[in-house]
XYZ file of N, CA and C in Angstrom:
201
model
N 69.311 123.155 2.724
C 68.906 121.832 3.123
C 70.068 121.195 3.860
N 69.758 120.394 4.853
C 70.791 119.629 5.539
C 70.781 118.214 4.968
N 71.892 117.801 4.391
C 72.027 116.462 3.819
C 72.600 115.521 4.880
N 72.211 114.251 4.819
C 72.619 113.231 5.777
C 73.153 112.025 5.026
N 74.253 111.484 5.516
C 74.800 110.236 4.971
C 75.221 109.352 6.130
N 75.143 108.052 5.929
C 75.679 107.100 6.897
C 76.773 106.321 6.190
N 77.992 106.505 6.651
C 79.143 105.835 6.054
C 79.400 104.547 6.810
N 79.681 103.463 6.100
C 79.989 102.200 6.760
C 81.065 101.462 5.980
N 81.768 100.623 6.698
C 82.896 99.897 6.094
C 83.384 98.890 7.123
N 84.142 97.902 6.669
C 84.818 97.017 7.611
C 85.751 97.848 8.485
N 86.044 97.351 9.677
C 86.901 98.061 10.632
C 88.363 97.975 10.185
N 88.681 98.793 9.186
C 90.038 98.884 8.644
C 90.351 100.362 8.413
N 91.541 100.623 7.939
C 91.922 101.999 7.608
C 91.010 102.580 6.529
N 90.409 101.724 5.704
C 89.505 102.216 4.652
C 88.341 103.000 5.244
N 87.832 102.566 6.398
C 86.745 103.300 7.050
C 87.218 104.690 7.449
N 88.385 104.768 8.062
C 88.926 106.070 8.483
C 89.135 106.983 7.284
N 89.618 106.435 6.177
C 89.821 107.238 4.972
C 88.487 107.725 4.416
N 87.461 106.887 4.458
C 86.140 107.275 3.962
C 85.587 108.454 4.768
N 85.708 108.377 6.098
C 85.226 109.459 6.954
C 86.077 110.709 6.758
N 87.390 110.550 6.689
C 88.287 111.688 6.494
C 87.999 112.389 5.175
N 87.739 111.629 4.123
C 87.401 112.232 2.831
C 86.115 113.059 2.940
N 85.104 112.511 3.616
C 83.857 113.253 3.787
C 84.104 114.547 4.569
N 84.894 114.480 5.633
C 85.199 115.680 6.417
C 85.929 116.711 5.571
N 86.834 116.261 4.706
C 87.592 117.190 3.859
C 86.704 117.873 2.828
N 85.518 117.292 2.564
C 84.568 117.869 1.604
C 83.468 118.662 2.302
N 83.674 118.960 3.597
C 82.739 119.827 4.303
C 81.661 119.125 5.111
N 81.627 117.791 5.098
C 80.671 117.062 5.916
C 81.125 117.162 7.371
N 80.173 117.089 8.308
C 80.470 117.150 9.738
C 79.965 115.884 10.410
N 80.706 115.422 11.423
C 80.278 114.241 12.169
C 78.931 114.500 12.825
N 78.096 113.486 12.852
C 76.786 113.586 13.483
C 76.631 112.376 14.403
N 76.770 112.603 15.692
C 76.660 111.510 16.652
C 77.944 110.714 16.758
N 77.847 109.643 17.521
C 79.001 108.785 17.768
C 79.125 107.713 16.693
N 80.334 107.199 16.478
C 80.490 106.073 15.560
C 79.842 104.825 16.152
N 79.501 103.885 15.298
C 78.918 102.622 15.742
C 79.782 101.461 15.260
N 79.701 100.365 15.981
C 80.445 99.159 15.628
C 79.509 97.966 15.749
N 79.655 97.029 14.846
C 78.822 95.837 14.877
C 79.624 94.671 14.304
N 79.368 93.484 14.842
C 80.054 92.293 14.344
C 79.220 91.657 13.252
N 79.823 91.462 12.088
C 79.172 90.786 10.968
C 79.518 89.299 11.098
N 78.624 88.539 11.703
C 78.893 87.127 11.984
C 79.054 86.304 10.708
N 78.341 86.661 9.658
C 78.427 85.913 8.401
C 79.818 85.997 7.796
N 80.457 87.159 7.976
C 81.787 87.360 7.400
C 82.891 87.288 8.442
N 82.513 87.331 9.726
C 83.493 87.251 10.802
C 84.342 88.506 10.950
N 83.759 89.676 10.674
C 84.506 90.932 10.767
C 83.695 91.975 11.529
N 84.394 92.930 12.102
C 83.739 94.085 12.711
C 83.445 95.104 11.613
N 82.305 95.769 11.731
C 81.912 96.826 10.802
C 81.793 98.120 11.588
N 82.142 99.231 10.955
C 82.058 100.557 11.564
C 81.042 101.386 10.795
N 80.451 102.339 11.488
C 79.530 103.269 10.848
C 79.641 104.642 11.486
N 79.418 105.677 10.680
C 79.444 107.056 11.177
C 78.492 107.883 10.342
N 77.583 108.579 11.014
C 76.690 109.505 10.327
C 77.409 110.835 10.145
N 77.156 111.478 9.005
C 77.701 112.802 8.717
C 76.594 113.658 8.120
N 76.674 114.964 8.330
C 75.701 115.909 7.784
C 76.431 117.072 7.123
N 75.718 117.722 6.211
C 76.296 118.873 5.513
C 75.166 119.805 5.088
N 75.344 121.087 5.352
C 74.380 122.097 4.898
C 74.714 122.416 3.435
N 73.728 122.277 2.547
C 73.951 122.533 1.120
C 72.859 123.453 0.583
N 73.196 124.173 -0.464
C 72.256 125.092 -1.104
C 71.566 124.345 -2.245
N 70.584 123.535 -1.881
C 69.849 122.745 -2.863
C 68.517 122.338 -2.254
N 67.565 122.020 -3.120
C 66.304 121.477 -2.652
C 66.402 119.968 -2.694
N 65.731 119.315 -1.747
C 65.802 117.862 -1.668
C 65.150 117.188 -2.864
N 65.793 116.160 -3.339
C 65.266 115.274 -4.370
C 65.898 113.908 -4.164
N 65.123 112.851 -4.368
C 65.692 111.499 -4.243
C 66.775 111.247 -5.289
N 66.848 112.069 -6.296
C 67.835 111.917 -7.358
C 69.213 112.452 -6.966
N 69.283 113.186 -5.857
C 70.570 113.766 -5.409
C 71.548 112.643 -5.108
N 72.755 112.768 -5.606
C 73.844 111.848 -5.292
C 74.577 112.415 -4.088
N 74.240 111.914 -2.896
C 74.756 112.488 -1.662
C 76.280 112.495 -1.607
N 76.922 111.482 -2.138
C 78.371 111.423 -2.126
C 79.029 112.487 -2.980
N 78.255 113.136 -3.851
C 78.805 114.166 -4.724
C 78.546 115.571 -4.204
N 77.878 115.701 -3.062
C 77.614 117.031 -2.501
C 78.856 117.602 -1.861
């Protein structure tokens, strides 16, 4: 099964660390990163989709961050 996650965070080093951690666990980048302004909080937000091929059957109970 191919698992999909969308990682998001404020535009800080924390976002880069979140993506780097996913890559170190075998996830691969999927598409380009996205940026959006959160007007309510006055900050930029970043997002990046990642995918990973795993040996499992899909279930809504799967904890994607633990794959």
